[in-house]
Short mmCIF file of C-alpha atoms in Angstrom, two decimals:
data_model
loop_
_atom_site.label_atom_id
_atom_site.label_comp_id
_atom_site.label_asym_id
_atom_site.label_seq_id
_atom_site.Cartn_x
_atom_site.Cartn_y
_atom_site.Cartn_z
CA MET K 1 69.71 -108.86 56.64
CA TYR K 2 73.02 -108.73 58.49
CA ILE K 3 73.89 -112.12 56.97
CA LEU K 4 73.07 -110.74 53.52
CA TYR K 5 75.36 -107.79 54.14
CA LEU K 6 78.14 -110.17 55.22
CA VAL K 7 77.70 -112.16 51.99
CA LEU K 8 77.91 -108.99 49.88
CA SER K 9 80.96 -107.85 51.85
CA THR K 10 82.72 -111.20 51.41
CA ILE K 11 82.13 -111.16 47.65
CA ALA K 12 83.32 -107.55 47.47
CA LEU K 13 86.48 -108.21 49.51
CA ILE K 14 87.47 -111.23 47.42
CA THR K 15 86.78 -109.35 44.20
CA GLY K 16 88.79 -106.35 45.39
CA TYR K 17 91.79 -108.48 46.21
CA LYS K 18 91.61 -110.19 42.82
CA LEU K 19 91.33 -106.89 40.94
CA TYR K 20 93.95 -104.82 42.75
CA ASN K 21 96.33 -107.57 43.99
CA LYS K 22 96.44 -105.85 47.38
CA PHE K 23 94.42 -106.37 50.54
CA PHE K 24 93.95 -102.65 51.26
CA ASN K 25 92.20 -101.21 48.23
CA PRO K 26 89.21 -98.95 47.48
CA ILE K 27 86.73 -101.81 47.91
CA SER K 28 88.17 -103.30 51.10
CA VAL K 29 88.52 -99.91 52.81
CA PHE K 30 84.78 -99.28 52.57
CA PHE K 31 83.57 -102.76 53.50
CA LEU K 32 86.05 -103.31 56.34
CA VAL K 33 85.05 -100.06 58.04
CA TRP K 34 81.31 -100.61 57.68
CA ASN K 35 81.55 -104.25 58.79
CA LEU K 36 83.49 -103.14 61.88
CA CYS K 37 80.64 -100.76 62.74
CA PHE K 38 78.00 -103.44 62.18
CA LEU K 39 79.98 -105.96 64.23
CA LEU K 40 80.10 -103.57 67.18
CA PHE K 41 76.43 -102.76 66.64
CA GLN K 42 75.55 -106.47 66.78
CA LEU K 43 77.39 -106.85 70.12
CA ASN K 44 74.63 -104.70 71.69
CA LEU K 45 76.91 -103.02 74.19
CA ILE K 46 74.52 -100.08 73.82
CA ARG K 47 70.82 -100.90 73.60
CA TYR K 48 69.74 -99.11 70.43
CA ASN K 49 66.36 -99.33 68.75
CA GLN K 50 65.89 -102.27 66.39
CA PHE K 51 67.31 -101.72 62.92
CA GLU K 52 64.50 -101.20 60.41
CA LEU K 53 64.20 -103.18 57.16
CA LYS K 54 64.21 -99.95 55.14
CA SER K 55 67.51 -98.94 56.72
CA TRP K 56 69.05 -102.29 55.80
CA ILE K 57 67.83 -101.94 52.21
CA VAL K 58 69.31 -98.43 51.89
CA ILE K 59 72.70 -99.45 53.34
CA ILE K 60 72.96 -102.62 51.26
CA LEU K 61 71.97 -100.72 48.11
CA VAL K 62 74.50 -97.97 48.81
CA SER K 63 77.23 -100.53 49.47
CA PHE K 64 76.45 -102.33 46.21
CA VAL K 65 76.47 -99.04 44.26
CA TYR K 66 79.85 -98.13 45.76
CA PHE K 67 81.14 -101.60 44.83
CA LEU K 68 79.82 -101.14 41.28
CA GLY K 69 81.47 -97.72 41.04
CA CYS K 70 84.81 -99.25 42.03
CA LEU K 71 84.43 -101.94 39.36
CA ILE K 72 83.69 -99.36 36.66
CA GLY K 73 86.62 -97.20 37.81
CA TRP K 74 88.93 -100.21 37.60
CA MET K 75 87.63 -101.09 34.12
CA LEU K 76 88.22 -97.55 32.86
CA THR K 77 91.93 -97.86 33.69
CA LEU K 78 92.29 -101.55 32.87
CA HIS K 79 94.04 -101.01 29.54
CA LYS K 80 96.78 -99.04 31.29
CA SER K 81 97.17 -100.98 34.51
CA SER K 82 97.19 -104.52 33.12
CA VAL K 83 100.22 -104.29 30.84
CA LYS K 84 102.82 -107.01 31.41
CA VAL K 85 105.71 -104.61 31.90
CA GLU K 86 104.64 -102.07 34.48
CA HIS K 87 105.77 -98.54 33.64
CA GLU K 88 106.96 -97.64 37.12
CA ILE K 89 108.14 -94.07 37.26
CA GLN K 90 111.57 -93.50 38.72
CA LEU K 91 111.74 -90.06 40.26
CA ASN K 92 114.56 -87.58 40.69
CA ASN K 93 114.79 -87.99 44.46
CA ASN K 94 116.69 -84.83 45.30
CA GLY K 95 114.58 -82.46 43.21
CA ILE K 96 111.24 -83.89 44.27
CA ARG K 97 112.37 -84.24 47.86
CA GLU K 98 113.24 -80.55 48.02
CA ASP K 99 109.96 -79.50 46.41
CA LEU K 100 107.92 -81.57 48.86
CA LYS K 101 109.97 -80.21 51.75
CA LYS K 102 109.30 -76.60 50.69
CA ILE K 103 105.56 -77.27 50.31
CA ILE K 104 105.26 -78.87 53.75
CA ILE K 105 107.25 -76.14 55.50
CA PHE K 106 105.38 -73.34 53.71
CA PHE K 107 101.87 -74.55 54.58
CA THR K 108 102.93 -75.46 58.11
CA LEU K 109 104.19 -71.92 58.66
CA ILE K 110 101.02 -70.43 57.15
CA SER K 111 98.81 -72.45 59.49
CA THR K 112 101.00 -71.49 62.45
CA ILE K 113 99.75 -67.91 62.12
CA SER K 114 96.29 -69.11 63.16
CA ILE K 115 97.00 -72.17 65.31
CA VAL K 116 99.55 -70.77 67.76
CA PRO K 117 97.54 -67.66 68.83
CA LYS K 118 94.42 -69.81 69.19
CA LEU K 119 96.37 -72.32 71.30
CA LEU K 120 97.70 -69.57 73.55
CA ARG K 121 94.21 -68.14 74.07
CA THR K 122 92.91 -71.60 74.93
CA ILE K 123 95.72 -72.14 77.45
CA LYS K 124 94.94 -68.78 79.00
CA ILE K 125 91.32 -69.84 79.53
CA TYR K 126 91.73 -73.49 80.55
CA GLY K 127 95.31 -73.78 81.78
CA ILE K 128 98.35 -75.57 80.44
CA ASN K 129 96.95 -79.11 80.75
CA LEU K 130 94.61 -79.01 77.76
CA ILE K 131 94.44 -82.79 77.51
CA ALA K 132 92.82 -82.97 80.95
CA SER K 133 90.50 -80.10 79.99
CA SER K 134 89.60 -81.52 76.58
CA ASN K 135 86.02 -82.25 77.63
CA GLN K 136 85.36 -78.65 78.65
CA VAL K 137 87.25 -77.24 75.67
CA TYR K 138 85.18 -79.34 73.28
CA GLY K 139 81.91 -78.55 75.03
CA ASP K 140 82.56 -74.82 74.92
CA SER K 141 83.67 -74.92 71.29
CA ILE K 142 80.47 -76.59 70.08
CA ARG K 143 78.38 -74.16 72.15
CA HIS K 144 80.22 -71.27 70.43
CA LEU K 145 81.45 -69.90 73.74
CA THR K 146 84.95 -69.55 72.31
CA ASP K 147 86.20 -68.50 68.89
CA THR K 148 84.38 -70.17 66.01
CA ASP K 149 85.93 -70.97 62.67
CA SER K 150 84.74 -69.16 59.59
CA ALA K 151 84.26 -70.91 56.26
CA PHE K 152 87.93 -70.58 55.33
CA ASN K 153 90.79 -69.83 57.72
CA LEU K 154 94.55 -70.22 57.84
CA GLU K 155 94.36 -73.11 60.30
CA SER K 156 92.97 -75.26 57.47
CA PHE K 157 96.29 -75.09 55.62
CA ILE K 158 97.75 -77.60 58.09
CA PHE K 159 95.69 -80.24 56.25
CA ILE K 160 97.58 -79.47 53.03
CA ALA K 161 100.87 -79.84 54.88
CA ILE K 162 99.64 -83.13 56.34
CA ILE K 163 98.66 -84.75 53.03
CA PHE K 164 102.03 -83.83 51.48
CA SER K 165 103.74 -85.04 54.66
CA GLY K 166 102.14 -88.43 54.06
CA ILE K 167 103.59 -88.51 50.55
CA TYR K 168 107.03 -87.47 51.83
CA LEU K 169 106.83 -89.91 54.74
CA TYR K 170 106.13 -92.83 52.42
CA ARG K 171 108.95 -91.95 50.05
CA TYR K 172 111.69 -90.70 52.36
CA GLY K 173 110.68 -91.38 55.97
CA LEU K 174 110.32 -89.11 59.01
CA THR K 175 112.25 -85.88 59.32
CA TRP K 176 112.22 -82.77 61.49
CA PHE K 177 109.73 -80.70 59.47
CA ILE K 178 107.22 -83.57 59.38
CA ASP K 179 107.60 -83.90 63.15
CA GLY K 180 106.89 -80.17 63.43
CA CYS K 181 103.85 -80.47 61.16
CA ILE K 182 102.40 -83.32 63.22
CA LEU K 183 103.09 -81.48 66.48
CA LEU K 184 101.27 -78.41 65.15
CA MET K 185 98.41 -80.66 64.06
CA LEU K 186 98.05 -81.96 67.61
CA CYS K 187 98.20 -78.43 69.02
CA ALA K 188 95.34 -77.44 66.73
CA GLN K 189 93.20 -80.27 68.07
CA LEU K 190 94.07 -79.50 71.69
CA SER K 191 92.72 -76.00 71.20
CA SER K 192 89.37 -77.40 70.05
CA GLY K 193 89.13 -80.74 71.91
CA SER K 194 87.80 -82.28 68.69
CA ARG K 195 88.53 -85.80 67.47
CA GLY K 196 86.84 -85.58 64.05
CA ALA K 197 89.45 -83.34 62.43
CA LEU K 198 92.22 -85.43 63.98
CA PHE K 199 90.81 -88.59 62.39
CA VAL K 200 90.79 -86.78 59.04
CA GLU K 201 94.41 -85.73 59.48
CA ILE K 202 95.47 -89.27 60.38
CA CYS K 203 93.78 -90.58 57.22
CA LEU K 204 95.52 -87.92 55.11
CA LEU K 205 98.85 -88.82 56.71
CA VAL K 206 98.69 -92.62 56.40
CA GLY K 207 96.58 -92.96 53.22
CA THR K 208 99.57 -93.03 50.87
CA ILE K 209 101.41 -95.54 53.07
CA ILE K 210 98.44 -97.93 53.35
CA LEU K 211 97.49 -97.88 49.67
CA SER K 212 100.95 -97.90 48.08
CA ARG K 213 102.63 -101.05 46.90
CA LYS K 214 105.78 -102.23 48.64
CA HIS K 215 107.86 -102.50 45.50
CA ASN K 216 107.26 -98.80 44.78
CA ARG K 217 108.70 -97.93 48.19
CA ARG K 218 111.82 -99.99 47.52
CA SER K 219 112.29 -98.49 44.10
CA ILE K 220 112.38 -95.02 45.60
CA SER K 221 114.65 -95.52 48.55
CA GLY K 222 116.84 -98.24 47.13
CA ASP K 223 117.82 -99.14 50.70
CA LYS K 224 116.05 -102.13 52.24
CA ALA K 225 117.56 -101.54 55.68
CA GLN K 226 116.31 -97.96 55.65
CA ASP K 227 112.90 -99.23 54.50
CA LYS K 228 112.66 -101.43 57.61
CA VAL K 229 113.49 -98.49 59.87
CA THR K 230 110.93 -96.32 58.07
CA HIS K 231 108.28 -99.04 58.35
CA LYS K 232 108.82 -99.19 62.11
CA SER K 233 108.54 -95.41 62.32
CA TYR K 234 105.12 -95.63 60.61
CA ILE K 235 103.91 -98.09 63.24
CA VAL K 236 105.23 -96.03 66.15
CA LEU K 237 103.70 -92.85 64.74
CA VAL K 238 100.25 -94.39 64.23
CA ILE K 239 100.30 -95.98 67.70
CA LEU K 240 101.15 -92.63 69.32
CA LEU K 241 98.34 -90.88 67.45
CA ILE K 242 95.84 -93.58 68.45
CA ILE K 243 96.95 -93.30 72.09
CA PHE K 244 96.42 -89.53 71.88
CA ILE K 245 92.87 -90.06 70.60
CA LEU K 246 92.12 -92.67 73.28
CA ILE K 247 93.30 -90.32 76.02
CA ILE K 248 91.04 -87.54 74.77
CA THR K 249 88.17 -90.02 74.41
CA PHE K 250 88.65 -91.26 77.97
CA LEU K 251 88.98 -87.80 79.51
CA ARG K 252 86.01 -86.44 77.59
CA GLY K 253 83.79 -89.10 79.12
CA GLN K 254 84.97 -88.75 82.70
CA ASP K 255 82.27 -86.25 83.53
CA THR K 256 79.59 -88.78 82.61
CA ILE K 257 78.67 -90.89 85.63
CA ALA K 258 76.03 -93.03 83.95
CA LEU K 259 76.38 -94.77 80.62
CA PRO K 260 73.12 -94.04 78.76
CA TYR K 261 71.37 -97.23 77.60
CA ALA K 262 74.49 -99.34 78.18
CA ASP K 263 74.02 -103.09 78.41
CA ASP K 264 74.81 -104.73 81.74
CA LYS K 265 77.78 -106.63 80.32
CA LEU K 266 79.54 -103.33 79.61
CA TYR K 267 79.91 -102.67 83.33
CA HIS K 268 82.01 -105.83 83.69
CA PHE K 269 84.95 -103.86 82.29
CA GLY K 270 85.15 -101.83 85.50
CA LYS K 271 87.08 -98.59 85.22
CA TYR K 272 87.46 -99.09 81.47
CA SER K 273 83.70 -99.19 80.92
CA GLN K 274 83.56 -95.48 80.03
CA LEU K 275 86.36 -95.76 77.46
CA ILE K 276 84.85 -98.85 75.82
CA TYR K 277 81.42 -97.20 75.83
CA SER K 278 82.84 -94.07 74.14
CA ILE K 279 84.63 -96.08 71.46
CA ASP K 280 81.57 -98.22 70.79
CA TYR K 281 79.34 -95.15 70.71
CA TYR K 282 81.65 -93.43 68.22
CA PHE K 283 81.40 -96.31 65.73
CA THR K 284 77.79 -97.38 66.26
CA SER K 285 75.79 -94.23 67.00
CA PRO K 286 75.90 -93.05 63.35
CA LEU K 287 74.19 -96.30 62.31
CA ALA K 288 71.57 -95.98 65.03
CA THR K 289 70.94 -92.33 64.19
CA LEU K 290 70.77 -93.08 60.46
CA ASN K 291 68.15 -95.70 61.24
CA GLU K 292 66.00 -93.04 62.93
CA PHE K 293 66.66 -90.50 60.18
CA ILE K 294 65.54 -92.86 57.41
CA LYS K 295 62.18 -93.26 59.16
CA ALA K 296 61.52 -89.55 58.52
CA PRO K 297 64.29 -88.07 56.32
CA VAL K 298 64.83 -84.31 56.24
CA HIS K 299 65.84 -82.43 53.12
CA ASN K 300 66.32 -78.67 53.19
CA LEU K 301 68.89 -77.05 50.89
CA TRP K 302 70.49 -78.62 47.83
CA GLY K 303 74.08 -79.51 48.75
CA ALA K 304 73.91 -77.82 52.16
CA ALA K 305 76.43 -80.23 53.73
CA THR K 306 78.60 -80.96 50.69
CA PHE K 307 78.96 -77.31 49.69
CA ARG K 308 78.61 -75.82 53.18
CA PRO K 309 81.85 -73.74 53.02
CA PHE K 310 80.73 -72.05 49.82
CA TYR K 311 77.26 -71.33 51.19
CA LEU K 312 78.91 -69.69 54.22
CA VAL K 313 80.93 -67.43 51.91
CA PHE K 314 77.80 -66.55 49.93
CA ASN K 315 76.05 -65.74 53.20
CA GLN K 316 78.86 -63.41 54.25
CA PHE K 317 78.60 -61.51 50.99
CA GLY K 318 74.83 -61.32 51.34
CA TRP K 319 74.21 -63.22 48.11
CA VAL K 320 72.09 -65.82 49.90
CA HIS K 321 70.76 -66.32 53.41
CA TYR K 322 70.86 -70.07 53.95
CA ASN K 323 70.96 -71.82 57.28
CA VAL K 324 73.44 -74.49 56.17
CA ASP K 325 73.65 -75.96 59.69
CA PHE K 326 69.94 -76.70 59.62
CA ILE K 327 70.55 -80.42 60.22
CA ASN K 328 72.33 -79.67 63.51
CA GLU K 329 69.06 -78.38 64.91
CA TYR K 330 67.68 -81.93 64.79
CA LEU K 331 68.37 -84.52 67.46
CA PHE K 332 67.51 -88.15 66.84
CA TYR K 333 66.73 -90.58 69.62
CA SER K 334 67.84 -94.15 69.06
CA PRO K 335 67.13 -93.91 72.06
CA VAL K 336 70.61 -92.44 72.61
CA THR K 337 70.62 -88.77 71.63
CA ALA K 338 72.78 -87.89 68.59
CA ASN K 339 72.71 -86.06 65.26
CA VAL K 340 75.56 -87.80 63.37
CA LEU K 341 74.08 -89.50 60.30
CA SER K 342 77.02 -91.12 58.46
CA PHE K 343 77.67 -90.06 54.87
CA ILE K 344 74.43 -91.75 53.80
CA GLY K 345 72.23 -89.52 55.94
CA GLU K 346 74.06 -86.34 55.00
CA LEU K 347 73.84 -87.11 51.28
CA ILE K 348 70.11 -87.83 51.61
CA PHE K 349 69.81 -84.50 53.42
CA ASP K 350 71.74 -82.83 50.58
CA PHE K 351 70.45 -84.51 47.42
CA GLY K 352 67.74 -87.03 48.29
CA TYR K 353 67.95 -90.74 47.52
CA VAL K 354 68.80 -90.26 43.84
CA GLY K 355 71.66 -87.94 44.70
CA LEU K 356 72.87 -90.40 47.33
CA ILE K 357 73.17 -93.14 44.69
CA VAL K 358 74.92 -90.85 42.19
CA VAL K 359 77.47 -89.44 44.67
CA THR K 360 78.21 -92.88 46.14
CA PHE K 361 78.80 -94.30 42.65
CA LEU K 362 81.11 -91.39 41.77
CA LEU K 363 83.05 -91.80 45.02
CA GLY K 364 83.71 -95.47 44.25
CA LEU K 365 84.55 -94.75 40.62
CA ILE K 366 86.97 -91.89 41.36
CA PHE K 367 88.64 -93.73 44.26
CA SER K 368 89.15 -96.86 42.16
CA ALA K 369 90.32 -95.00 39.06
CA SER K 370 92.74 -92.76 40.98
CA TYR K 371 94.11 -95.77 42.87
CA SER K 372 94.67 -97.71 39.62
CA LYS K 373 96.22 -94.70 37.87
CA TYR K 374 98.49 -94.00 40.83
CA LYS K 375 99.85 -97.55 40.74
CA VAL K 376 100.89 -97.00 37.11
CA GLU K 377 101.77 -93.32 36.80
CA TYR K 378 102.83 -92.69 40.38
CA SER K 379 101.99 -89.00 40.05
CA ILE K 380 101.33 -86.54 42.86
CA THR K 381 97.98 -85.53 41.34
CA TRP K 382 96.55 -89.05 41.42
CA ASN K 383 98.13 -89.54 44.85
CA ILE K 384 96.22 -86.52 46.21
CA ILE K 385 92.89 -87.65 44.71
CA MET K 386 93.41 -91.20 45.99
CA VAL K 387 94.17 -90.11 49.57
CA LEU K 388 91.22 -87.70 49.69
CA CYS K 389 88.89 -90.49 48.51
CA PHE K 390 90.48 -92.81 51.06
CA THR K 391 89.71 -90.26 53.80
CA LEU K 392 86.09 -89.76 52.72
CA THR K 393 85.56 -93.53 52.44
CA THR K 394 87.27 -94.47 55.71
CA LEU K 395 85.20 -91.94 57.66
CA SER K 396 81.99 -92.49 55.68
CA PHE K 397 80.52 -94.46 58.61
CA PHE K 398 80.55 -91.26 60.68
CA ALA K 399 79.85 -88.30 58.40
CA TRP K 400 80.34 -86.81 54.95
CA PHE K 401 83.59 -84.95 55.50
CA LEU K 402 83.27 -82.57 52.59
CA ARG K 403 81.10 -80.55 54.98
CA PRO K 404 84.11 -78.92 56.72
CA ALA K 405 86.08 -76.38 54.70
CA TYR K 406 89.47 -77.97 55.33
CA LEU K 407 88.98 -80.86 52.89
CA TRP K 408 87.80 -78.50 50.16
CA ILE K 409 90.90 -76.37 50.75
CA THR K 410 93.08 -79.49 50.64
CA LEU K 411 91.37 -80.63 47.43
CA ILE K 412 91.72 -77.30 45.62
CA PHE K 413 95.28 -76.45 46.65
CA GLY K 414 96.46 -80.07 46.61
CA LEU K 415 95.31 -80.65 43.05
CA ALA K 416 96.73 -77.34 41.83
CA ILE K 417 100.12 -78.10 43.38
CA GLY K 418 100.06 -81.72 42.21
CA ILE K 419 99.33 -80.79 38.61
CA PHE K 420 102.07 -78.14 38.68
CA LEU K 421 104.68 -80.48 40.14
CA ASP K 422 103.82 -83.35 37.81
CA LYS K 423 104.22 -81.10 34.77
CA LYS K 424 107.43 -79.63 36.16
CA TRP K 425 109.04 -83.03 36.70
CA LEU K 426 107.87 -84.31 33.33
CA ASN K 427 109.34 -81.25 31.61
CA GLN K 428 112.62 -81.78 33.45
CA ASN K 429 112.70 -85.38 32.18
CA THR K 430 112.79 -86.74 35.71
CA TYR K 431 110.25 -89.41 34.80
CA ARG K 432 111.78 -92.48 33.19
CA HIS K 433 109.58 -95.29 31.85
#
């Protein structure tokens, strides 16, 4: 079955490149990530239970449906994106640059109201070296021994600043207020010890850069030398963020003496065995847990994960009394203990198998359509939709990241701002075709 999945992936990757004329596209993002997870799974560094035939069928079917959704999304925009003379929008750099700057600074300052006090309280409890204490900070946060986030809070506004920082970074390069936004983002994660939200923020930050075409970048800056400097700054920034994640990953696992169900060959890496185990576990445990979940799937509340933030609000007002974290009460043994189900498991939990197929199809369709529209219209609105779909797709191997409130907040505010700015610039005749 793994060979069959490789064949499907190869066909999908070739088709994606032919359709979009770019290696990184809505189809390749999905299949590259999932093939990476399966490759690590096949290395057997951790001895999981054997993958069931039913699990293979579900994953292959979901992958095909996503692929089909991307094809339909591309076809819906074909008449606009296949014209011989591409209508590339030239933007009023100064006006747009100032608007993006104001948006980033505003939402960064708003999130500061929540992040800084929380960071200070965390330092008071654990000391100044929060990186070294990340394991304890994370453990306490998930056991609700420290402050817990409500459905919506001001800290979530940093995600809005981050997604607009990615747009600004692609167009104009790094600057002081983007540095400040990223620094605040890291402070927020230090106060929770979490990696999940940090992965989301990295996707929001680099999504525009990865998916945009090079000629668009040149048309905006008009300075090839500056483009080279900016390109290097992207690489340095991403490397630093990855190093930050690796440090937290390594320190979080230091308290674990044994490596549960690790294969003997893993110990050959010596002092790096724990780090390699943690990385492998992060990418493979969702597959192993999904395999166990599919044997006996659980379904409780309609949309409990997808619409979790709204259910929490309804609970607070007393309109409903739903336990939306019902799935967290289940532990699956593969035989490694975990409860992360990938987006497939969470969508089955939310909507059943039919809902899983529908949502997966819509994700592929919307990602593909927004990507194709963005290449032609180059609007902020399509940019926001594209990057959010990129984030959900890139992290689909791990979880369905509409469960946290911060992506809903980013979606709602990001779209509202994008629509407003697109109309404003059109009315000011700053678009030229």
